[in-house]
Coordinates of C-alpha atoms and ligand atoms in Angstrom, one line a residue:
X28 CA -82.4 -21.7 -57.2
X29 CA -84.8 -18.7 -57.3
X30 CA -84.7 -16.3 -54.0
X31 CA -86.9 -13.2 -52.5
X32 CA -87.5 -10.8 -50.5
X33 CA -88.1 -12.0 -46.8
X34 CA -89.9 -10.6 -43.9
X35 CA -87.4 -11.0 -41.5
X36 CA -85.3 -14.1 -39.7
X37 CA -85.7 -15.6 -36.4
X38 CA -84.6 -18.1 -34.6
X39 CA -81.9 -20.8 -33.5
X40 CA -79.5 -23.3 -35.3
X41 CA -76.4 -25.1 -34.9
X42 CA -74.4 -25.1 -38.0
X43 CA -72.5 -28.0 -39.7
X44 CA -69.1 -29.1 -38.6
X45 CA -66.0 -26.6 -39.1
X46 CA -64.7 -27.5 -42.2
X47 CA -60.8 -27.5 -42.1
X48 CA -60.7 -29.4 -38.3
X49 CA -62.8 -32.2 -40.1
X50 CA -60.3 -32.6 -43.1
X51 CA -57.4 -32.5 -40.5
X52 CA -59.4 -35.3 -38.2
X53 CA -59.6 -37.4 -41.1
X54 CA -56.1 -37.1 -42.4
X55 CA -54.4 -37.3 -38.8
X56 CA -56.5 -40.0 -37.9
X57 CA -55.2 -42.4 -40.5
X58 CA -51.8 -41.5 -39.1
X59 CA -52.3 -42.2 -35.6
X60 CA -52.2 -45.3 -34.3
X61 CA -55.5 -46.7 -33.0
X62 CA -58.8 -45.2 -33.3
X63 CA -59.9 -41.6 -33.8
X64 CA -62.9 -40.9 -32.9
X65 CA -64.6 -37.8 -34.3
X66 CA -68.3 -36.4 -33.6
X67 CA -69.7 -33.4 -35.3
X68 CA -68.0 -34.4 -38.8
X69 CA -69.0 -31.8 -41.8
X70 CA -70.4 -34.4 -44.4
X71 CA -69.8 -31.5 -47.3
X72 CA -68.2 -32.6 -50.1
X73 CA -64.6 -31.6 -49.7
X74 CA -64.5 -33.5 -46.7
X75 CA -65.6 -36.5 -48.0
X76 CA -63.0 -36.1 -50.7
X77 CA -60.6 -36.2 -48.0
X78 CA -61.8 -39.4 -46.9
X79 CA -61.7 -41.1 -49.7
X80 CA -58.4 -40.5 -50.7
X81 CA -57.2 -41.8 -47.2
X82 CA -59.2 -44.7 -47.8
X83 CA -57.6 -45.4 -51.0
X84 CA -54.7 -45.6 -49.4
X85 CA -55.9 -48.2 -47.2
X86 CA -57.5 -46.6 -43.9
X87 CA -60.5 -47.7 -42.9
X88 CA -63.0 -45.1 -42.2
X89 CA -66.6 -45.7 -41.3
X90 CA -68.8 -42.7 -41.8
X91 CA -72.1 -43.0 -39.9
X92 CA -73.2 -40.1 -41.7
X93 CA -74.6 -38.2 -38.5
X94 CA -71.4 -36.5 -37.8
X95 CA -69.7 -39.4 -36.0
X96 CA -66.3 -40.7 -38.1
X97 CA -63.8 -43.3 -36.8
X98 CA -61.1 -43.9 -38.4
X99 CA -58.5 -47.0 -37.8
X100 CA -55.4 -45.3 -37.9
X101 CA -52.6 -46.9 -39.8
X102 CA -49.9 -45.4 -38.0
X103 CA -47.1 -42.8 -39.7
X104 CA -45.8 -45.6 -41.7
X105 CA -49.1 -47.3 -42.7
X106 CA -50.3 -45.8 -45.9
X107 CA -50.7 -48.2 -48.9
X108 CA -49.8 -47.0 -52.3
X109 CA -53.6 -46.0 -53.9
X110 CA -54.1 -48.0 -57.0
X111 CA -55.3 -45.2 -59.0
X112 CA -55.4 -41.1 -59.1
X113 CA -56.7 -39.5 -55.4
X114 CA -59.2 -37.6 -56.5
X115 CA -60.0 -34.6 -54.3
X116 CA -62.9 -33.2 -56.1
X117 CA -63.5 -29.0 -55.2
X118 CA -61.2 -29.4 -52.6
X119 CA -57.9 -26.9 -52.3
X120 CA -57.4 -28.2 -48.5
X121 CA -57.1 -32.0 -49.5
X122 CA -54.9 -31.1 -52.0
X123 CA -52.3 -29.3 -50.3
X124 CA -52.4 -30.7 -47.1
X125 CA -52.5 -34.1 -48.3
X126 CA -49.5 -33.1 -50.4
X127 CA -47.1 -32.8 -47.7
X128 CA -48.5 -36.2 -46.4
X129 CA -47.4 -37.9 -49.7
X130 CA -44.0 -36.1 -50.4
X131 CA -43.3 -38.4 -47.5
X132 CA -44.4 -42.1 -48.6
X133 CA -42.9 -45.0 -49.8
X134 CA -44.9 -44.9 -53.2
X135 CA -45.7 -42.8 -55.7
X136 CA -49.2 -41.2 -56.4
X137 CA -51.3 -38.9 -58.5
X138 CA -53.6 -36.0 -57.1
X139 CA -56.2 -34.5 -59.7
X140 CA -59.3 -32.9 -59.1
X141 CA -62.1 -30.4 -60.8
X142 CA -61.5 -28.2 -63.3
X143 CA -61.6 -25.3 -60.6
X144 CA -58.6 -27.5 -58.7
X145 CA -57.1 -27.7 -62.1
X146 CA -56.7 -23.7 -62.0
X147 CA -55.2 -22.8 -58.3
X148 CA -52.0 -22.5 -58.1
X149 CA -49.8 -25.3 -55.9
X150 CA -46.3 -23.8 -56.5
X151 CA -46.7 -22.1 -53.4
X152 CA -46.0 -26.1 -51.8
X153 CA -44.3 -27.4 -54.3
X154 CA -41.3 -24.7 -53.5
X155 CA -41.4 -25.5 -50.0
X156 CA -41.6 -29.4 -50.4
X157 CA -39.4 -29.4 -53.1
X158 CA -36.3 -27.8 -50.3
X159 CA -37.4 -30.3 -48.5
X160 CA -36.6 -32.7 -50.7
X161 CA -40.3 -33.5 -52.4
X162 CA -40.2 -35.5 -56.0
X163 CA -43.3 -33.3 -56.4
X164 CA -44.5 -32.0 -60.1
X165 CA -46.8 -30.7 -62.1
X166 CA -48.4 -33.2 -64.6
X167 CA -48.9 -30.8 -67.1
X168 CA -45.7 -28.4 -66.6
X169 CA -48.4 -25.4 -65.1
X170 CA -48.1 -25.6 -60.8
X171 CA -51.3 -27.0 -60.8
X172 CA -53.2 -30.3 -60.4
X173 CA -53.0 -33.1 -61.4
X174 CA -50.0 -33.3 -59.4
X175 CA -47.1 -36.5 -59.5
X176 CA -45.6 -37.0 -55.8
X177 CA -42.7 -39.4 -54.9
X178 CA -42.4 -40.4 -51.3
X179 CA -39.2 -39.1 -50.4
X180 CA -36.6 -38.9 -47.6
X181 CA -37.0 -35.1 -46.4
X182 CA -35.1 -33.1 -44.6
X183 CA -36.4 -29.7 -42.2
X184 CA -36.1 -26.5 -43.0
X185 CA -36.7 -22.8 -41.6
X186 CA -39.3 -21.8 -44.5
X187 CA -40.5 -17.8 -45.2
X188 CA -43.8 -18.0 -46.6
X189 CA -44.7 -15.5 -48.7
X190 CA -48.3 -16.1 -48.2
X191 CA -50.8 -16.3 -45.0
X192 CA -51.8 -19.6 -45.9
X193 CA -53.1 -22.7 -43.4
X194 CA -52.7 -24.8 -46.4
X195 CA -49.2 -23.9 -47.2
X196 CA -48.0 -24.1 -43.6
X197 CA -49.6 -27.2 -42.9
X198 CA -48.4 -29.2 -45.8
X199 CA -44.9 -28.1 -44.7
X200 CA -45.6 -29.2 -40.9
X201 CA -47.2 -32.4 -42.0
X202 CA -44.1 -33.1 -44.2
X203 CA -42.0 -31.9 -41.2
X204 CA -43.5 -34.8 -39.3
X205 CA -41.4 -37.1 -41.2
X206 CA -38.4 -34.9 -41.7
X207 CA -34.9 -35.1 -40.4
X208 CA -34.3 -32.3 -37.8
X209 CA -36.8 -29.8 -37.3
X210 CA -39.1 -27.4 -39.4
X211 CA -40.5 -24.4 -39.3
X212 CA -43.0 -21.8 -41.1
X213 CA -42.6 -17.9 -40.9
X214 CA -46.1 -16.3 -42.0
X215 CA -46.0 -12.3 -43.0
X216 CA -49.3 -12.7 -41.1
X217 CA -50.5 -15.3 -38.6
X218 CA -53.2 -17.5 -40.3
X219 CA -55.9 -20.6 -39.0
X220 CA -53.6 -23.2 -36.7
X221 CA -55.9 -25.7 -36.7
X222 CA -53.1 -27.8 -37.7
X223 CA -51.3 -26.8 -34.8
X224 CA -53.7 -27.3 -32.0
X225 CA -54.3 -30.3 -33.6
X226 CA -51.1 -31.8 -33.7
X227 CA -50.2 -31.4 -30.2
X228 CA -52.9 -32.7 -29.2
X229 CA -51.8 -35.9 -31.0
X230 CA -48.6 -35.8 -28.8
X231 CA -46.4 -34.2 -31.3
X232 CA -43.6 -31.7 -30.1
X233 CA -44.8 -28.3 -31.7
X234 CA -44.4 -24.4 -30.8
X235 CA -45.5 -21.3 -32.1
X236 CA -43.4 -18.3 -31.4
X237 CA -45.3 -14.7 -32.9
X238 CA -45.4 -15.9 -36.5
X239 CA -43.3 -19.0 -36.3
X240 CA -44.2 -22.2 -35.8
X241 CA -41.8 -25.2 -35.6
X242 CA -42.2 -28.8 -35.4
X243 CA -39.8 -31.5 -34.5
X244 CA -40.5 -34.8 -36.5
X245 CA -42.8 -37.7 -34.7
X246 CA -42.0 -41.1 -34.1
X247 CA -46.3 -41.8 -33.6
X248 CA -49.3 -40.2 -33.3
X249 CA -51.6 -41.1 -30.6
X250 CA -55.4 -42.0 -31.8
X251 CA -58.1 -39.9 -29.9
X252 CA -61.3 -38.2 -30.1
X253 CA -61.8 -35.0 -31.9
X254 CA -65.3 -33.0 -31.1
X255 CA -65.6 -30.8 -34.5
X256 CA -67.0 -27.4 -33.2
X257 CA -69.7 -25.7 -35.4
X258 CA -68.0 -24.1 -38.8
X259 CA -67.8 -20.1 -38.6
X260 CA -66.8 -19.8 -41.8
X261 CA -71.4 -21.0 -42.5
X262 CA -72.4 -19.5 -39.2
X263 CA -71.5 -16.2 -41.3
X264 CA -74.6 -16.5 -43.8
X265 CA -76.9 -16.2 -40.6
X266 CA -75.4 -13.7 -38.5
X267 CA -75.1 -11.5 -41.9
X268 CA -78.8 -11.9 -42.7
X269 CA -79.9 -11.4 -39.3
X270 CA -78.0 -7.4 -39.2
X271 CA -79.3 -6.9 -42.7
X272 CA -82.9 -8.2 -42.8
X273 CA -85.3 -6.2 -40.5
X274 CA -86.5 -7.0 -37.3
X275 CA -84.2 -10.0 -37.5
X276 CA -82.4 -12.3 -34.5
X277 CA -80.2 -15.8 -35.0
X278 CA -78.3 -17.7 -32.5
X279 CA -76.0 -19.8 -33.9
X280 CA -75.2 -22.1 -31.2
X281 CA -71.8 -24.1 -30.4
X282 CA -69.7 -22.0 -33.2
X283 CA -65.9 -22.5 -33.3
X284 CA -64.3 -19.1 -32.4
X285 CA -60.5 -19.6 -32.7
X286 CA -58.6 -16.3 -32.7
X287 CA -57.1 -17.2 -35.6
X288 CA -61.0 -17.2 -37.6
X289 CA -63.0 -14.6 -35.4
X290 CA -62.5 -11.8 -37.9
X291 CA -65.8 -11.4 -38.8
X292 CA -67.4 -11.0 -34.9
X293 CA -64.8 -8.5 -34.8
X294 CA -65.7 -6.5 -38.5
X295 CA -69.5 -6.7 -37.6
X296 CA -68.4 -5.3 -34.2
X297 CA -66.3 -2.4 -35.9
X298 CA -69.5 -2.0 -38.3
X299 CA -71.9 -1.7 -35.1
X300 CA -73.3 -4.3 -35.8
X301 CA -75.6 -5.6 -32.8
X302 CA -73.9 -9.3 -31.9
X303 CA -73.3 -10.8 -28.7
X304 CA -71.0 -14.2 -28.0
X305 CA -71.8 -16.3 -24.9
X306 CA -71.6 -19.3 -23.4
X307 CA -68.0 -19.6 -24.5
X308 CA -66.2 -22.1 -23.9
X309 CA -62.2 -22.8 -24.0
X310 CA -61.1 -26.1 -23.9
X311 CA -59.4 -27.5 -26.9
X312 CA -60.9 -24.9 -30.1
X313 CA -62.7 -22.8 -28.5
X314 CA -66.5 -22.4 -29.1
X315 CA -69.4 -20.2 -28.2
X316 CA -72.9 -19.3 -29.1
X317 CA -72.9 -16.2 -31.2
X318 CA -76.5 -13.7 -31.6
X319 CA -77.1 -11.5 -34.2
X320 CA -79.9 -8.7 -34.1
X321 CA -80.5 -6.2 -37.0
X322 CA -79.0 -3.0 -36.5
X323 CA -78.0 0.3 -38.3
X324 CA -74.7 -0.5 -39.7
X325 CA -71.2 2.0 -40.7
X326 CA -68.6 0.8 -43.5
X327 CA -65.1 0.4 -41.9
X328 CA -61.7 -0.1 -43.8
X329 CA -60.5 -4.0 -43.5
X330 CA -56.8 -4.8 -44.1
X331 CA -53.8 -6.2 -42.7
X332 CA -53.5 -8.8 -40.2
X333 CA -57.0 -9.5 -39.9
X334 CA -57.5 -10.5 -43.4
X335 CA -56.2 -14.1 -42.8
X336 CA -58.6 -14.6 -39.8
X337 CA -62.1 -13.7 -42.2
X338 CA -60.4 -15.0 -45.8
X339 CA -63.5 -17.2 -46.6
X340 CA -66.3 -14.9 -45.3
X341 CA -65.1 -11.4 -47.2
X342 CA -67.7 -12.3 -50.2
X343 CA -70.5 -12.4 -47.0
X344 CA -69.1 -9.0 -46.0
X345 CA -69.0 -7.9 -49.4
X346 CA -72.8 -8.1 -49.0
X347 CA -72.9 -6.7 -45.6
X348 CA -71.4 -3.6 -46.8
X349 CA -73.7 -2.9 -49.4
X350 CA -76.4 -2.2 -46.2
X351 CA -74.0 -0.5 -44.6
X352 CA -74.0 3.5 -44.4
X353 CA -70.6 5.0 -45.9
X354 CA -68.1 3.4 -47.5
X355 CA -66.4 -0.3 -46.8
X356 CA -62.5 -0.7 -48.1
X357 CA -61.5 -4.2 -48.3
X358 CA -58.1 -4.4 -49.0
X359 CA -54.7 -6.7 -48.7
X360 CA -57.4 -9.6 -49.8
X361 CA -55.7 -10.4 -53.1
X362 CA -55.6 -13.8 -51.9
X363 CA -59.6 -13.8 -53.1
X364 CA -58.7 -14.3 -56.8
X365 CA -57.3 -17.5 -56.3
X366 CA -59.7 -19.4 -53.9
X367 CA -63.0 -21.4 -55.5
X368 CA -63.4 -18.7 -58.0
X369 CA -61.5 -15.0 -58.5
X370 CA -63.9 -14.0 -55.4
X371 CA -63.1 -9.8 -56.1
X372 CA -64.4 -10.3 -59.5
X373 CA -67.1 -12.7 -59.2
X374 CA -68.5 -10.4 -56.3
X375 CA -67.8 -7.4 -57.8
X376 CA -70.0 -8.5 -61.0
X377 CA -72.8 -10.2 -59.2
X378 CA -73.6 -7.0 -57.0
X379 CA -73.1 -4.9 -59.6
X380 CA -76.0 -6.5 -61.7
X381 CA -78.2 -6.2 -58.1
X382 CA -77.5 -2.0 -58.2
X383 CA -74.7 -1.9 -55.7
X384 CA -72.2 0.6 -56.1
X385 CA -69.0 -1.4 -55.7
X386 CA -65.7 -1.2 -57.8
X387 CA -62.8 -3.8 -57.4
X388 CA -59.3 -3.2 -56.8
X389 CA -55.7 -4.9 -56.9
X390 CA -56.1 -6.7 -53.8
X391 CA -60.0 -6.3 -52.5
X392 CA -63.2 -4.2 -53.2
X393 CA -64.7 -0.7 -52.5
X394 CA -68.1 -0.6 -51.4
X395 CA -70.7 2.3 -50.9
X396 CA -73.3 1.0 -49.2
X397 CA -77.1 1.8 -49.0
X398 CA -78.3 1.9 -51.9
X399 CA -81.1 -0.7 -52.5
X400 CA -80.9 -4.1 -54.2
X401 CA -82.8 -5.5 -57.1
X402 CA -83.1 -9.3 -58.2
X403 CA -80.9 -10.1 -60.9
X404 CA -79.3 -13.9 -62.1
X405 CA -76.6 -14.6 -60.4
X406 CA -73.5 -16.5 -61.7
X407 CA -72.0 -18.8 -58.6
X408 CA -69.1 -20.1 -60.6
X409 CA -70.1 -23.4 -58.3
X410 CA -68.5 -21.3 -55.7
X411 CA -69.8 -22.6 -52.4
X412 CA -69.2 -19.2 -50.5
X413 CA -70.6 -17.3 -53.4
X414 CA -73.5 -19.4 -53.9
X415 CA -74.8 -18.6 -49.9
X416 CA -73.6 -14.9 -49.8
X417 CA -75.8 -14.0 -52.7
X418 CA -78.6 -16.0 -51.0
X419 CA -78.4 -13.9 -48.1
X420 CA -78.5 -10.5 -50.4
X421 CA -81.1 -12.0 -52.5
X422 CA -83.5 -12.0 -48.9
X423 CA -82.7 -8.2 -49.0
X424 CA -83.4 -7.7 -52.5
X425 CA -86.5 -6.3 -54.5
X426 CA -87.8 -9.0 -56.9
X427 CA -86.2 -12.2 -57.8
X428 CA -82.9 -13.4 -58.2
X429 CA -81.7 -16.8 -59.7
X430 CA -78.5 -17.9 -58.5
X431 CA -77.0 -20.4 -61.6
X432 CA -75.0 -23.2 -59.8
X433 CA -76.4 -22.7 -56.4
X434 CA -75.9 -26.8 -55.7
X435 CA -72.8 -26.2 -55.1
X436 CA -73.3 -25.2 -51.2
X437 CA -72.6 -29.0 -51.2
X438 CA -68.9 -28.8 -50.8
X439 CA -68.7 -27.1 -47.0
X440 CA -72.7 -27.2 -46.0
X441 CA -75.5 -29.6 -47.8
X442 CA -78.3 -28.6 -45.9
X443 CA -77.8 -24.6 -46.4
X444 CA -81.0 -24.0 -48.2
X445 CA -83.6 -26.4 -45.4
X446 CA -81.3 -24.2 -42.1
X447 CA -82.1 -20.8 -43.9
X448 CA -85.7 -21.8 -44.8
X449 CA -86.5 -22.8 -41.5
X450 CA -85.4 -19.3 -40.0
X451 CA -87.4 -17.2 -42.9
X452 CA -90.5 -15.8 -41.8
X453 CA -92.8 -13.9 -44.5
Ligands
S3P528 C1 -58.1 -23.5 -45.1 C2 -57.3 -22.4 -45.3 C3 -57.7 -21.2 -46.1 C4 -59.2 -21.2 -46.4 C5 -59.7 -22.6 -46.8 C6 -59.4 -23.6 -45.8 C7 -57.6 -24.6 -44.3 O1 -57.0 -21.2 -47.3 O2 -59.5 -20.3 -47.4 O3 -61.1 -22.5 -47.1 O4 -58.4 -25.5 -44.0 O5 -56.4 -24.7 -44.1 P1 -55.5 -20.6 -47.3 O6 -54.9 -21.0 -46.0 O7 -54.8 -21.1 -48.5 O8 -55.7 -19.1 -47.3

């Protein structure tokens, strides 16, 4: 897909569905018993993965396609054994947190996916599942996909997680649904709990305690309706191009704003950026309608705890800080190299051949920002997030630039390219 230079930005949008609350409607759906009703459903391609592995295993699921899912829950006992490999496509989320659904059944089954799936690591749950008493292994003998999982009888456990991951702590807590006694995750830093809020919300008896969370097992899960609130994780591509393109203003409208994934209002608030959140709202996730006008911008230093809260959006800030004056340390963000792509290098690489001045490091990126952008080809690796980053810099950029692979905005937002178009003026 070729981009340019564009006048500036304007206007309003709502943005698709967040994309971790729809895989988690989908999956605790076909646990519940009854019907789950869900409206605002992202129809990207990871998430329809997730539904049909479920319905392989014999949920039904009708997908209108406009956003609105039901799902005939099976109840906790319900799934069938699928007759043949559950094939979850691009997506890491399915994977794990499906994982700690199946270390639980009374069958056996085989997860595979892409040959990006085939590289991430899945160690990090099959330690945790395995203490809990998983039959879970690697096909091929390397902690990764395809994975062989035997249903199990598990047992709870108190689990230090090395990592700030959603995905690791909710396999555990959806295995923990099943387990005998109770189980709990320790995070070094607090990341998305989507699961959580979710869960309860289902009736199940769970608590979070600074970075603990514990969960007693369920007996059911009670059907209901889920309202998917707008995905911040693609509201991102707008509010970046409205501070960086001149004379620019967005509203992304009805934008979920969970503590636990608001770490980008609060960078581009740190970077002076000119953004305003309104109309919030706070029951259930918590949502709000987010404005973005260009503005001078400063490089800041990101690490720590926030890192968890803006994981996916850090190759969008990587391009945010190259119109930023001074200099922009990303750091303690070493989870990058092991998401879609290695995310430090594959930014690192791509801005380089646009005339940024950026360097990677062990764990994130150093960024001097202002000098100006050229067009150059861009290699997305069919990495969703890197795919619509360099989109957004390409609209800042002198000349044209060719991003390789840019279809692959599929997996979390299809209609990327039409939203963005729309907004261009010039
Ligand atoms: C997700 C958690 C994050 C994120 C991913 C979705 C989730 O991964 O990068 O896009 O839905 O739980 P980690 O929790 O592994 O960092």
């Amino acid at each position: 897909m070729e981009f340019k230079r564009v006048k500036s930005i304007k206007g309003e949008l709502t943005v698709p569905g967040d994309k971790s609350i729809s895989h988690r409607s989908i999956m605790l759906g076909s646990l519940a018993k009854g019907t789950t009703e869900v409206t605002g459903f992202l129809q990207g391609a990871d998430c329809l993965s997730t539904i049909s592995c479920f319905r392989k295993m014999g949920v039904d699921i009708s997908n209108r396609g406009d956003g609105t899912v039901a799902i005939s829950g099976k109840g906790m006992r319900g799934l069938v054994a699928p007759k043949d490999t559950l094939d979850v496509g691009n997506s890491g989320t399915t994977t794990r947190l499906m994982s700690g659904i199946l270390a639980a059944q009374p069958f056996e089954s085989r997860v595979n996916g892409d040959a990006s799936i085939q590289k991430r690591p899945m160690k990090r749950i099959m330690t945790p599942l395995a203490m809990m008493g998983a039959d879970i292994r690697s096909e091929l003998g390397n902690d990764c996909a395809p994975l062989i999982i035997k249903g199990m009888d598990l047992k709870g456990i108190s689990y230090l997680s090395p990592v700030a991951s959603a995905q690791v702590k909710s396999a555990i807590l959806f295995a923990g649904l099943y387990a005998e006694g109770q189980t709990s995750v320790t995070e070094p830093a607090l990341s998305r709990n989507h699961t959580e809020l979710m869960l309860e919300e289902f009736g199940v008896d769970i608590k979070t305690e600074d970075k603990t969370v514990t969960i007693s097992p369920a007996k059911e899960l009670l059907a209901r309706k889920i309202n998917v609130p707008g995905d911040i994780s693609s509201a991102t591509y707008f509010m970046v191009a409205a501070a960086i393109t001149p004379n620019s203003c967005v509203t992304v409208k009805n934008v979920g704003i969970n503590p636990t994934r608001d770490g980008i209002i609060r960078v581009m608030q740190m970077m002076g950026a000119d953004i305003s959140v309104e109309n919030t709202s706070e029951t259930g996730e918590p949502t709000a309608d987010i404005t973005v006008r260009s503005s001078g911008l400063k490089g800041c230093v990101i690490g720590g705890d926030i890192i968890p809260t803006l994981i996916d959006e850090i190759p969008a800030i990587a391009v945010l800080a190259c119109f930023a004056d001074g200099e922009t340390v990303i750091k303690d963000a070493e989870e990058l190299k092991v998401k879609e792509s290695n995310r430090i290098d594959v930014m690192v690489s791509n801005l380089k051949s646009m005339g940024a001045d950026i360097e990677a490091t062990e764990d994130g990126m150093i960024i001097n920002g202002g000098r100006e952008l050229h067009g150059a080809y861009i290699d997305s690796k069919l990495d969703h997030r890197i795919a619509m980053s360099f989109a957004v810099a390409a609209m800042n950029a002198d000349g044209k630039t060719d991003i390789d692979g840019f279809e692959c905005v599929d997996i979390s937002y299809p209609e990327f390219y039409e939203d963005l178009n729309r907004l261009v003026e010039g």
